[in-house]
Each structure stands twice: as structure tokens, then as C-alpha cells.
Short mmCIF file of C-alpha atoms and ligand atoms in Angstrom, two decimals:
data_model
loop_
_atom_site.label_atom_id
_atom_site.label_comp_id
_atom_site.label_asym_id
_atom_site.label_seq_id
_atom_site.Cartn_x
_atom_site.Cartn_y
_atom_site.Cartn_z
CA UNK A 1 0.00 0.00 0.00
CA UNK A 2 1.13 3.80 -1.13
CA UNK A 3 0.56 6.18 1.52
CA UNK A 4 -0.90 9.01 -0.06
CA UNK A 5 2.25 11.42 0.38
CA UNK A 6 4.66 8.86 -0.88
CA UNK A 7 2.67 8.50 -4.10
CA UNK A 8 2.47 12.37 -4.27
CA UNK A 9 6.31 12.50 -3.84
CA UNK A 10 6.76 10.17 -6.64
CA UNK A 11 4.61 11.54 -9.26
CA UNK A 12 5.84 14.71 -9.34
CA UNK A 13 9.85 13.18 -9.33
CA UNK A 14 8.43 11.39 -12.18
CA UNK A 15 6.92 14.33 -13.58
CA UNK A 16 10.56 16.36 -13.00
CA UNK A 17 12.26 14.05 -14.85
CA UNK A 18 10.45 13.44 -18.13
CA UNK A 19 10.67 17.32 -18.57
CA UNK A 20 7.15 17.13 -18.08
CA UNK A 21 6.59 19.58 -15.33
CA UNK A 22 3.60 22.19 -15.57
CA UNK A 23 4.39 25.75 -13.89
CA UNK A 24 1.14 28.51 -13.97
CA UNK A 25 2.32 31.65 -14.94
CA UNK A 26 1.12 34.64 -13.16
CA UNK A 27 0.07 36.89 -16.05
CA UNK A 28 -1.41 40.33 -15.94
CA UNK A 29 -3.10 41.40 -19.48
CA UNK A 30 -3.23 44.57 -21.31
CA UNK A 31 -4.59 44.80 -24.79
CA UNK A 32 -2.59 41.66 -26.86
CA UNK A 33 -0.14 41.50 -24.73
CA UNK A 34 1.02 40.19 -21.07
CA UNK A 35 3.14 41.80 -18.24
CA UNK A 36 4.97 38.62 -17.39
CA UNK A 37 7.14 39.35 -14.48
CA UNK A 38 7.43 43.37 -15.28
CA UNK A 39 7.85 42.84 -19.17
CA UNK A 40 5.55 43.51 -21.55
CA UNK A 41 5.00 40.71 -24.24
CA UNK A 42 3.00 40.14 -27.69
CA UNK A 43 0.30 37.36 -26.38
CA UNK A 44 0.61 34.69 -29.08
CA UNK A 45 -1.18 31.85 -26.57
CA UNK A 46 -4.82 32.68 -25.82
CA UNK A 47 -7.87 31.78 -27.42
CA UNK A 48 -9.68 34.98 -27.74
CA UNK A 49 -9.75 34.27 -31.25
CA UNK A 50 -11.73 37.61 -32.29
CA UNK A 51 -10.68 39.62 -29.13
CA UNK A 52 -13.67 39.98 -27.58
CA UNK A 53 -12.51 39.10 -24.02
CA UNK A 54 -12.02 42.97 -24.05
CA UNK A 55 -14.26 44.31 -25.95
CA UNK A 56 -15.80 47.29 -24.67
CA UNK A 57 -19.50 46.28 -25.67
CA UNK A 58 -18.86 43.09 -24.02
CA UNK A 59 -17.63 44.42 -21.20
CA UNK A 60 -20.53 47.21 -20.61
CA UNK A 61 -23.27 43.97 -21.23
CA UNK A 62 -21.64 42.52 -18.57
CA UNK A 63 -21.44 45.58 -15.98
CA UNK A 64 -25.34 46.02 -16.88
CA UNK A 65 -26.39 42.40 -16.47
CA UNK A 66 -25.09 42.58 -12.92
CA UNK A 67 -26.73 45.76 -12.25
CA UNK A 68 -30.03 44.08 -13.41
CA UNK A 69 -29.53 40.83 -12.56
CA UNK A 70 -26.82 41.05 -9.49
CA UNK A 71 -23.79 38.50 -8.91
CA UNK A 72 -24.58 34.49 -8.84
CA UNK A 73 -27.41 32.96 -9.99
CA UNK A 74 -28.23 31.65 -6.57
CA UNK A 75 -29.23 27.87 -7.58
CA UNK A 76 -28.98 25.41 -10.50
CA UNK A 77 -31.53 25.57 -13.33
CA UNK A 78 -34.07 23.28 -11.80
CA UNK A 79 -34.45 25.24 -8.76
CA UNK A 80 -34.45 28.59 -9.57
CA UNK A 81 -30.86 29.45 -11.22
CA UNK A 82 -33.17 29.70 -14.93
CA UNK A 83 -33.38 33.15 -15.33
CA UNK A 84 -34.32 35.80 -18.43
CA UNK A 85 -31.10 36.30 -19.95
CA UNK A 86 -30.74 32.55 -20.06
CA UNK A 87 -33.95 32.00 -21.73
CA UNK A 88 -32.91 34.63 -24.25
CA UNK A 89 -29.32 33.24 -24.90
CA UNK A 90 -30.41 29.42 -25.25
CA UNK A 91 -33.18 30.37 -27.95
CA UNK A 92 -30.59 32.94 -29.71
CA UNK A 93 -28.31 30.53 -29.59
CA UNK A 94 -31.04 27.86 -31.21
CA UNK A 95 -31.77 30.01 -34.03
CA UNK A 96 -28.73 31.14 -34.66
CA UNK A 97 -26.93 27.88 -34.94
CA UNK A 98 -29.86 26.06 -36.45
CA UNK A 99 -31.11 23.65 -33.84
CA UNK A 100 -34.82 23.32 -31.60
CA UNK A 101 -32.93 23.54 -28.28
CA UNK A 102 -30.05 24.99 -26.57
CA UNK A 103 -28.88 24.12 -23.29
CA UNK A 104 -26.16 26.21 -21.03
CA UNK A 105 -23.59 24.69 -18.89
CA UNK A 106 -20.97 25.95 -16.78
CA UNK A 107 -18.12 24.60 -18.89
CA UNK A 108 -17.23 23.02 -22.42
CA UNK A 109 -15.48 20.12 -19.57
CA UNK A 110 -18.49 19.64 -18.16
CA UNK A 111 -21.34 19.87 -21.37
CA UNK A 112 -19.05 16.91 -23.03
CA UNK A 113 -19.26 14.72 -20.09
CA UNK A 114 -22.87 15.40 -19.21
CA UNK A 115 -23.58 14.20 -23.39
CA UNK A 116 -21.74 11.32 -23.08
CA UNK A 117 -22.22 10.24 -19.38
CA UNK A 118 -25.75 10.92 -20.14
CA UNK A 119 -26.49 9.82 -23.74
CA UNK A 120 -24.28 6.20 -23.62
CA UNK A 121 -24.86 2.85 -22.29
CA UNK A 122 -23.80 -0.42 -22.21
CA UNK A 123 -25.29 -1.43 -25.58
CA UNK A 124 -24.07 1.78 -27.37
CA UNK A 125 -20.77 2.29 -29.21
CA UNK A 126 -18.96 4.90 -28.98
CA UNK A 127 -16.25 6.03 -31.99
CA UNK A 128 -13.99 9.01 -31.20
CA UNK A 129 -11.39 10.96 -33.34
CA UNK A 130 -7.75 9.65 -31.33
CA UNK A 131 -7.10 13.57 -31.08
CA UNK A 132 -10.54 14.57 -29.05
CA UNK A 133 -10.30 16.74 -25.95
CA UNK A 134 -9.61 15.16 -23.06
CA UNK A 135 -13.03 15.85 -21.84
CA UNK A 136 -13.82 13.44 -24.47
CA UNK A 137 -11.77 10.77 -24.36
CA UNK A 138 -11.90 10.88 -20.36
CA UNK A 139 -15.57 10.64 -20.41
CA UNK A 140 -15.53 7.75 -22.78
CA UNK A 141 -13.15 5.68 -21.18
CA UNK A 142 -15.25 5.65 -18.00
CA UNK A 143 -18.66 5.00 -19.74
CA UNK A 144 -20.10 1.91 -20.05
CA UNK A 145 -20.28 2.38 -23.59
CA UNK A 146 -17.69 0.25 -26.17
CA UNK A 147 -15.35 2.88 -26.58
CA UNK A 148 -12.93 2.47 -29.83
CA UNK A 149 -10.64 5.58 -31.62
CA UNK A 150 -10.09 5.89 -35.01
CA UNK A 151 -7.43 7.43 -36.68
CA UNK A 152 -6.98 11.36 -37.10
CA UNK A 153 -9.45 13.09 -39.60
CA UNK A 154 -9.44 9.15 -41.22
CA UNK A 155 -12.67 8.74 -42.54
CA UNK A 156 -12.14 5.26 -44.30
CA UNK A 157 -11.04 3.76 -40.39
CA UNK A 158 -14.35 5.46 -38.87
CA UNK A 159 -15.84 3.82 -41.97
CA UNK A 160 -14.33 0.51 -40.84
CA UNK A 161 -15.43 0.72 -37.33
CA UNK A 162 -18.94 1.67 -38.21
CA UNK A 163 -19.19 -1.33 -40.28
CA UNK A 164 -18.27 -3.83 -37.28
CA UNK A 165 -20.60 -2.14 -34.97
CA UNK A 166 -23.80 -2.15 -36.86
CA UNK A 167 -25.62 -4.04 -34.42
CA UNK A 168 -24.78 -1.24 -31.63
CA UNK A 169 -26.22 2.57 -31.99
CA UNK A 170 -22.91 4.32 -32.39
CA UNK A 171 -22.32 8.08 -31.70
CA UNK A 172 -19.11 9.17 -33.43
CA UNK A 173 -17.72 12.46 -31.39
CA UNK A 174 -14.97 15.04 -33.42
CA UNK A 175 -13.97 17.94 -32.76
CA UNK A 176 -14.57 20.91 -35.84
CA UNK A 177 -11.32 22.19 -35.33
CA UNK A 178 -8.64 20.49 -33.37
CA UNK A 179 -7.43 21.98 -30.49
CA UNK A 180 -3.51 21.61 -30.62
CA UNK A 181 -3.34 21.22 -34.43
CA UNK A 182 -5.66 23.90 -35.80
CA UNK A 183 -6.75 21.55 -38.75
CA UNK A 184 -10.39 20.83 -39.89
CA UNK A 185 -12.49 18.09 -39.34
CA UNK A 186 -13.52 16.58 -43.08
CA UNK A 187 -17.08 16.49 -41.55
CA UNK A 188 -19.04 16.24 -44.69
CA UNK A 189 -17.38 12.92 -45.22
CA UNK A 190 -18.25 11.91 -41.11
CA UNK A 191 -21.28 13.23 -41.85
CA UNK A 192 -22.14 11.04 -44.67
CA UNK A 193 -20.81 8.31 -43.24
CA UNK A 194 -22.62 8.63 -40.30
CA UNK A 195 -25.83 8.94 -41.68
CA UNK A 196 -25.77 5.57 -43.76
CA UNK A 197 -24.91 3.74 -40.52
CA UNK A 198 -27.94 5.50 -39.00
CA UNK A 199 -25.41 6.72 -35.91
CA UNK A 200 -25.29 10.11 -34.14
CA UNK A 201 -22.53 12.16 -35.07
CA UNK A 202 -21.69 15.18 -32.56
CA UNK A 203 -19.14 17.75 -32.97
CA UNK A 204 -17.36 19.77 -30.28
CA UNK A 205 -16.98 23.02 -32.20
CA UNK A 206 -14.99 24.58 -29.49
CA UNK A 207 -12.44 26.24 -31.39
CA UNK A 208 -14.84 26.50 -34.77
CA UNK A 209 -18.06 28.35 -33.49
CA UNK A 210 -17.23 32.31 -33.75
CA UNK A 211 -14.25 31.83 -36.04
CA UNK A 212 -15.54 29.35 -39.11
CA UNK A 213 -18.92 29.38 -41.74
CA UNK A 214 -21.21 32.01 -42.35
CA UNK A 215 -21.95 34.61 -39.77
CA UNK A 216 -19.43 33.25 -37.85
CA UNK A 217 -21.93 29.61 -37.41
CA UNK A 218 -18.56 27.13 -37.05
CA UNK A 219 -17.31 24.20 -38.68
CA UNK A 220 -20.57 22.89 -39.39
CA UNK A 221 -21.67 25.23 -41.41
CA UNK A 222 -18.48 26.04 -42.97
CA UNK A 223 -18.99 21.81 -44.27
CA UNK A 224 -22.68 22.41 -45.19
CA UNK A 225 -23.60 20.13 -42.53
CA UNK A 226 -25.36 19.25 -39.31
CA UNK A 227 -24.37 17.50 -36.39
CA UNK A 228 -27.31 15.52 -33.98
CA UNK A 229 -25.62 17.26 -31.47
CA UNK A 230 -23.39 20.42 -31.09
CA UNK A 231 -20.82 21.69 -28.70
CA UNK A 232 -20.37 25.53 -28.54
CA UNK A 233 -17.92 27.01 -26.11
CA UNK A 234 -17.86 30.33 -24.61
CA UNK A 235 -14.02 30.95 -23.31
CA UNK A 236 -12.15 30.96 -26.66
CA UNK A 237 -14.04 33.17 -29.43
CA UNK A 238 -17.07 34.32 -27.59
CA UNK A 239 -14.28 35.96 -25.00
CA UNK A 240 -16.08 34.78 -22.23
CA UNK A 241 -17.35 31.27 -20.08
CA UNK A 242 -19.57 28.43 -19.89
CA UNK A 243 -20.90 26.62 -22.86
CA UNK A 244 -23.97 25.19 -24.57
CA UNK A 245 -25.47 21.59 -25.93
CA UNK A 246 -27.43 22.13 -29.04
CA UNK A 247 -29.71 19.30 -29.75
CA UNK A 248 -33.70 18.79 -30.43
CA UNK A 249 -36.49 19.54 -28.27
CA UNK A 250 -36.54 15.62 -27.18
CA UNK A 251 -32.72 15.02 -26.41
CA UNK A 252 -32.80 18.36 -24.99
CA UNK A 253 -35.73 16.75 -22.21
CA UNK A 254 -33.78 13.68 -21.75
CA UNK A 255 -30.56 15.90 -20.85
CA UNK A 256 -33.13 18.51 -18.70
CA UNK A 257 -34.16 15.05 -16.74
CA UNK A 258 -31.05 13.25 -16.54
CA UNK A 259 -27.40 15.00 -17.25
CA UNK A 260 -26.19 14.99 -13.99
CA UNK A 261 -23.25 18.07 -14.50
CA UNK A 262 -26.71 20.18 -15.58
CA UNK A 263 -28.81 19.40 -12.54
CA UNK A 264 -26.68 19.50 -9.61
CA UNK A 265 -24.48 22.36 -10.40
CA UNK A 266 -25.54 26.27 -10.01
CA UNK A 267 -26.75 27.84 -13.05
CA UNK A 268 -23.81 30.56 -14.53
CA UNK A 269 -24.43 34.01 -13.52
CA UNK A 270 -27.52 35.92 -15.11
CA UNK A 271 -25.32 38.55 -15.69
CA UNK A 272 -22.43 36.57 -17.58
CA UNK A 273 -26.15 34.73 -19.68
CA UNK A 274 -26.22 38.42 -20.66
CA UNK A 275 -23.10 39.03 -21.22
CA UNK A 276 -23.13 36.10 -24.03
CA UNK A 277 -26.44 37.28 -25.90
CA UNK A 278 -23.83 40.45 -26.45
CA UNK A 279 -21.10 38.12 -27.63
CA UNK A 280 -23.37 36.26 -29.69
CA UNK A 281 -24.26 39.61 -31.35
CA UNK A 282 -20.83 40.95 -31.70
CA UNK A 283 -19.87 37.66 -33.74
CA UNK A 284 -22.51 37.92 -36.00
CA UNK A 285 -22.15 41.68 -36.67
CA UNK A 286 -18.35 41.94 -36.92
CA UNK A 287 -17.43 40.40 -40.13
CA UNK A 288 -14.11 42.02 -39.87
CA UNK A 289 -12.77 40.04 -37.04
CA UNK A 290 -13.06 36.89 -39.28
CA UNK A 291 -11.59 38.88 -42.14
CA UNK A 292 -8.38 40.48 -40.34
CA UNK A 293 -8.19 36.81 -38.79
CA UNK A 294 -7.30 35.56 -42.92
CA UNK A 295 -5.20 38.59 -43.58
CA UNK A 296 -2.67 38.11 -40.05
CA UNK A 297 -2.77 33.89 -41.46
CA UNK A 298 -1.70 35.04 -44.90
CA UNK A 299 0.62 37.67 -43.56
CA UNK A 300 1.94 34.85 -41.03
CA UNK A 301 2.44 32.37 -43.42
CA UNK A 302 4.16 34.95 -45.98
CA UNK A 303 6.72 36.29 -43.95
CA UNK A 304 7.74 32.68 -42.19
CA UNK A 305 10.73 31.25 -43.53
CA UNK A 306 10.09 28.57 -46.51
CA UNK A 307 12.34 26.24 -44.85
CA UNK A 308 10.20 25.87 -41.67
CA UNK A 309 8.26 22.71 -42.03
CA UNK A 310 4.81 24.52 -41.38
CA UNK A 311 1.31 23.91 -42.98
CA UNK A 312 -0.71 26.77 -42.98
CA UNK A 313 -4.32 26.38 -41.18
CA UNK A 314 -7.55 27.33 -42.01
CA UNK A 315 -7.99 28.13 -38.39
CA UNK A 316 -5.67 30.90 -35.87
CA UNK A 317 -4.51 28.01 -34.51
CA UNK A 318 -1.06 27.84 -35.61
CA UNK A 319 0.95 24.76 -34.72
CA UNK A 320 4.98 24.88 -34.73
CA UNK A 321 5.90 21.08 -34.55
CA UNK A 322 9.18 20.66 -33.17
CA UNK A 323 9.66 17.05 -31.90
CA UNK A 324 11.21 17.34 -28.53
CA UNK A 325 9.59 18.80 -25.47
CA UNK A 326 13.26 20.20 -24.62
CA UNK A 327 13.34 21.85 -27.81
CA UNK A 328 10.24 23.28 -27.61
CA UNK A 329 10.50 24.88 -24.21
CA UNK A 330 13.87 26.49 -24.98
CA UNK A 331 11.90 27.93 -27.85
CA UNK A 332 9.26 28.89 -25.82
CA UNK A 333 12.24 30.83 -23.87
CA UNK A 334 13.70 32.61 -26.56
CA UNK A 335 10.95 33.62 -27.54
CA UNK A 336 9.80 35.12 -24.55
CA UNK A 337 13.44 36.74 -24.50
CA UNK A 338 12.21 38.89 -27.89
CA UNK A 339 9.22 39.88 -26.65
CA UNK A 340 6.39 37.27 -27.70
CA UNK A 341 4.62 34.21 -25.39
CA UNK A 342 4.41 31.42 -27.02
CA UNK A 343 3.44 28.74 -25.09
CA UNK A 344 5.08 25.12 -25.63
CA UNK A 345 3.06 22.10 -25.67
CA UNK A 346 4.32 19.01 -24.56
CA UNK A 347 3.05 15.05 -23.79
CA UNK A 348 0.65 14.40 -22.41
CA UNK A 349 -1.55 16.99 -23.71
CA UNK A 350 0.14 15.73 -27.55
CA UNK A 351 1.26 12.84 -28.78
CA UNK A 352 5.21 11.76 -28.02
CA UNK A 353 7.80 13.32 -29.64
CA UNK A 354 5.06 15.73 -30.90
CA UNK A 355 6.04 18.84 -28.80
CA UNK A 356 5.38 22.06 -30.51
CA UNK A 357 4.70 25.81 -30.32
CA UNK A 358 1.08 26.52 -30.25
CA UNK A 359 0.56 29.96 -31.74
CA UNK A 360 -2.34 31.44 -31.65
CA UNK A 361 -3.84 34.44 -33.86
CA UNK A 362 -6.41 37.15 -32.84
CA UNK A 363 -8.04 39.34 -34.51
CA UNK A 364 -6.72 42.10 -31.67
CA UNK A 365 -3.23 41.46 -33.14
CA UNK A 366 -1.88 44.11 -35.69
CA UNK A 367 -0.18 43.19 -38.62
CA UNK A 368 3.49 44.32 -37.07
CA UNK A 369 2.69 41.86 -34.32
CA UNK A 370 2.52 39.01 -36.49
CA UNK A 371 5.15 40.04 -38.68
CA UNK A 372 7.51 40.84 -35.72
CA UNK A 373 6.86 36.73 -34.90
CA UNK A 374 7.35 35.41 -37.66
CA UNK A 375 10.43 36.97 -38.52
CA UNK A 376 11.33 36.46 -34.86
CA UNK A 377 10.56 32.58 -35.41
CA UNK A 378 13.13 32.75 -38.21
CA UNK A 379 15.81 33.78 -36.37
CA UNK A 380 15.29 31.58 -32.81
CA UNK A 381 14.37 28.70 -34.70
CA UNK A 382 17.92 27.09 -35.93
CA UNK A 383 19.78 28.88 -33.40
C1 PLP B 1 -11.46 24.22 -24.42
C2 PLP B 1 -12.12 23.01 -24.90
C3 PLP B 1 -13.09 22.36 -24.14
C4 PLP B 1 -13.38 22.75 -22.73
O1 PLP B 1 -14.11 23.91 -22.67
P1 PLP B 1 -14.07 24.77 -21.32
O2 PLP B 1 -15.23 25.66 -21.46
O3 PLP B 1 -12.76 25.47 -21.32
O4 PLP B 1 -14.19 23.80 -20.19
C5 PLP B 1 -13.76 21.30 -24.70
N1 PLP B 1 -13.48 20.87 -25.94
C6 PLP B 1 -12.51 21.44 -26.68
C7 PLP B 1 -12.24 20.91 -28.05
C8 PLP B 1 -11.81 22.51 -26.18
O5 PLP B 1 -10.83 23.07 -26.89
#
């Protein structure tokens, strides 16, 4: 038997010596960039894909929804944590993105679970993408349903595993865009081949909703299709928290009655439900986020050395592959030296010997910002 100190001990050595260890920086922001330890640098590492985090619109919907509304919500949704401005984001949410029913939840974490946790049993299958979000693949491992993976964005393997479960209701879960790699989902192949196989497919559009398809829709829409289910989250593009299930009216029931992370957790402030409806807006209305969002990825892409193995993305998610987690912190550092954080991702959050720079575009950048990277890349990167 491990006492529980011993075991602590141990993991974290272990953690120390694969190069592995995780440190939180203490960051204060201003505009794009950080004041990281009394220097200002060019933020290169968040998600606020169209910079609305601080946005003064969104800001002033907020400060009004807590005059109106006040702080927390007081209780979940059952009880009495369903207010107005949730009503009113969860149907503009509906109609905007196309479904009967929107649900909120605190987190995108949390709204993955509750679907699959909720949705799965023993007699279901259950076919991931091998690169899904951790909530994802967490949440699958410890349902009762057959879990298998198939291979990245490899429609011909989920084709393959859809064949030998055609006696089980399958639900095949992808993300639109992929977190760590910035590529695309081919969803209008998943989609087809879900449909013959009369599965479910849901996307997590985390990373898609705001940024790809018409009005700022997501992946879905940017593939001309649509997903059973949909996974919107509110921290990366919308600039803000929490995020919704979009499903139809009778899914949306079963997750009212049963999805445990929905019933028995307090409802997200009224004022931050508010808050949302503004983001929501704000998305719609600025085309121009999108569109300086293309120009800074051309602009990236042009001025990066040909040399550099990189493939360009159709998303700001910009992914330096560099092999080593060594290599990719001391990057990382140098970097940081010239003025831009850039944060290095290592195993396990990618695959071995997949360490990389994750670089990440806003549309709050300037076009000197990205330049200034990219030529800054150039230099650091054989040094
Ligand atoms: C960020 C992310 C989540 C988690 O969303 P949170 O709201 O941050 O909990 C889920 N899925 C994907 C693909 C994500 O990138």
C-alpha cells in the first residue's frame, strides 16, 4: 500500500524528470499583450480568437447584467438558477446555430461529459477521433459504452469501425477544429458516413463556433452540414465562459431530466447569460474580425521562412511542430526573450515526440505583431 504522500512524492519526481513539469504563470493582461514578471509581451497563446474578451461592448453587457440581474445565480436551473437572460441566450443561440434547443452549462469540460455520461450505455458504441479533448476521451473511457478511436481526420477507419458495430447505436464524437493542431475536421465525409450507418454524429466546435462558416456559425456550417448534437464554447471566441449543448427539443428533455453536470451544479451568472447574448451579437455583426483573422494567417504564413516545415491552417490556430519537449521549451524561452509568449506544448496533452509551439492568432493582433513573430521565429528557430 502507497501512503498518499509517498505517491504524491513520486509523481511529481516522475513528472521532473520526463521534462514534463507544468508551472502557472502569473500573467497580468493589457490589450494583446502580457506583463509577465514586469515585461511587456505580444500574447501569441490565448484563445480569444476575435478579441472579444475585451471588448468594450462586451464588457458594458456585462457591468449592466449585474446591475439588473446582481452577482450568482443563486441555484442550479431546476431550482431557480433559470433566469431571463438565459432563456434569451439558449433560444438565440437555437436560431442562430440552427437547432430546436439549446442548453447552457458551466463549462465546455463539463457539457461533453454530461452528453456522453448521459447519452451512452452499455449497448451503445462509442467512436472518437484519437485527437478529441480530453473531456472526451476521459468521459468515454469511464462510460459503459464500447469505446474504440479511429485514426486522425481518417474517414475510411471510422468507416471501418462503423461497419463492425452495426448491431450497436454508435455516436461518433470530433472535434470541428482540433485543439492543438488547428486543422479541420472533413465532416461532410463523417457526416455522410454517419448517416448511412444510421449513428449520431456530434461535434465539439470549441475552437470553430465564432471563427468558421457564415456569420461566424462554425465548422458545421463552414462543411454544409449538421451535427445531432453540437458543442459551442464560450471561453475561446465568444471571450467569455460556460458553454452550450445544441440538440432537439426531445434530447434536450432527456438531458433537462437526466445529465447529472446540468442538474446538480448552479446555473452561470444571469449577468455573464447576458453578457453572451452580447457576444453572440458581436460575432454575427463583426465580419471584420473573421476577415483580419485571414489577412494576419496570410501575412503569417508569408513572412515565415520557406524552410520551416509549417502547414498553414484554415484556423488561428497555428501549430509549430518541433519534436522534442526540450526543444520546444527552450523555444518557448527565446521567444519570450524577444518579446512574444508562445506557449510550448508538450506530452501528455500531444502525442510523443510531438512537442510544438502553439501559436495562436487574434483578430486584436496588428499586422506588425505578427510580422515581428514570424520573422522572430526565423531567427530563434535554428539557433
Ligand atoms: C477548451 C475546450 C473544451 C473545454 O471547454 P471549457 O469551457 O474550457 O471547459 C472542450 N473541448 C474542446 C475541443 C476545447 O478546446
Amino acid at each position: 500500500m502507497q501512503q498518499f504522500n509517498e505517491h504524491i512524492t513520486q509523481a511529481l519526481a516522475d513528472r521532473q524528470q520526463q521534462g514534463l513539469y507544468r508551472q502557472r504563470e502569473c500573467l497580468e493582461r493589457i490589450a494583446q499583450q502580457v506583463n509577465y514578471q514586469g515585461k511587456m509581451l505580444l500574447n501569441f497563446s490565448s484563445n480569444d480568437y476575435l478579441g472579444l474578451a475585451q471588448e468594450p461592448r462586451l464588457l458594458q453587457a456585462w457591468q449592466q447584467g449585474l446591475q439588473r440581474y446582481g452577482a450568482g445565480s443563486g441555484a442550479s436551473p431546476l431550482v431557480t438558477g433559470f433566469n431571463k437572460p438565459h432563456q434569451q441566450l439558449e433560444q438565440q443561440l437555437a436560431q442562430w446555430l440552427g437547432y430546436d434547443r439549446a442548453l447552457l452549462f458551466n463549462s465546455g469540460f463539463s457539457a461533453n461529459q454530461a452528453v456522453l455520461f448521459t447519452l451512452l450505455n452499455k449497448t451503445h458504441s462509442l467512436l472518437q477521433d484519437k485527437l478529441n479533448h480530453a473531456s472526451l476521451i476521459e468521459a468515454g473511457m469511464l462510460s459503459p459504452a464500447n469505446m474504440k478511436r479511429f485514426k486522425h481526420n481518417n474517414v475510411a477507419h471510422l468507416r471501418q469501425l462503423l461497419t463492425q458495430q452495426v448491431d450497436q447505436a454508435s455516436l461518433v464524437v470530433t472535434e470541428g477544429v482540433f485543439s492543438m493542431d488547428g486543422d479541420l475536421a472533413p465532416l461532410a465525409d463523417i457526416s455522410k458516413a454517419t448517416q448511412s450507418s444510421s449513428s449520431w454524429l456530434m461535434v465539439d466546435d470549441a475552437h470553430g463556433c465564432g471563427v468558421l462558416g457564415e456569420k461566424g456559425r462554425g465548422s458545421c456550417d463552414f462543411a454544409n452540414i449538421k451535427a445531432d448534437i453540437l458543442i459551442v464554447t464560450f471561453g475561446k471566441a465568444f471571450g467569455l465562459q460556460g458553454a452550450a449543448v445544441l440538440c432537439n427539443e426531445q434530447t434536450a428533455e432527456y438531458f433537462v431530466q437526466f445529465a447529472r453536470h446540468f442538474i446538480y451544479s448552479t446555473a452561470m451568472p444571469p449577468a455573464q447569460a447576458y453578457a453572451l447574448s452580447t457576444a453572440c451579437e458581436l460575432i454575427q455583426q463583426d465580419e471584420w474580425r473573421r476577415e483580419k483573422l485571414a489577412h494576419l494567417s496570410a501575412e503569417f504564413e508569408h513572412v515565415l521562412d520557406d524552410a520551416i516545415a509549417f502547414n498553414n491552417t484554415q484556423s488561428p490556430i497555428k501549430p509549430l511542430l518541433v519534436g522534442s519537449s526540450e526543444k520546444a521549451m527552450q523555444l518557448s524561452q527565446m521567444l519570450n526573450q524577444r518579446g512574444c509568449w508562445v506557449s510550448a506544448i508538450r506530452p501528455p496533452t500531444v502525442p510523443v515526440n510531438s512537442a510544438r509551439l502553439r501559436i495562436t492568432l487574434t483578430a486584436s493582433h496588428n499586422i506588425e505583431d505578427v510580422k515581428y513573430l514570424a520573422t522572430t521565429i526565423n531567427e530563434v528557430m535554428y539557433d
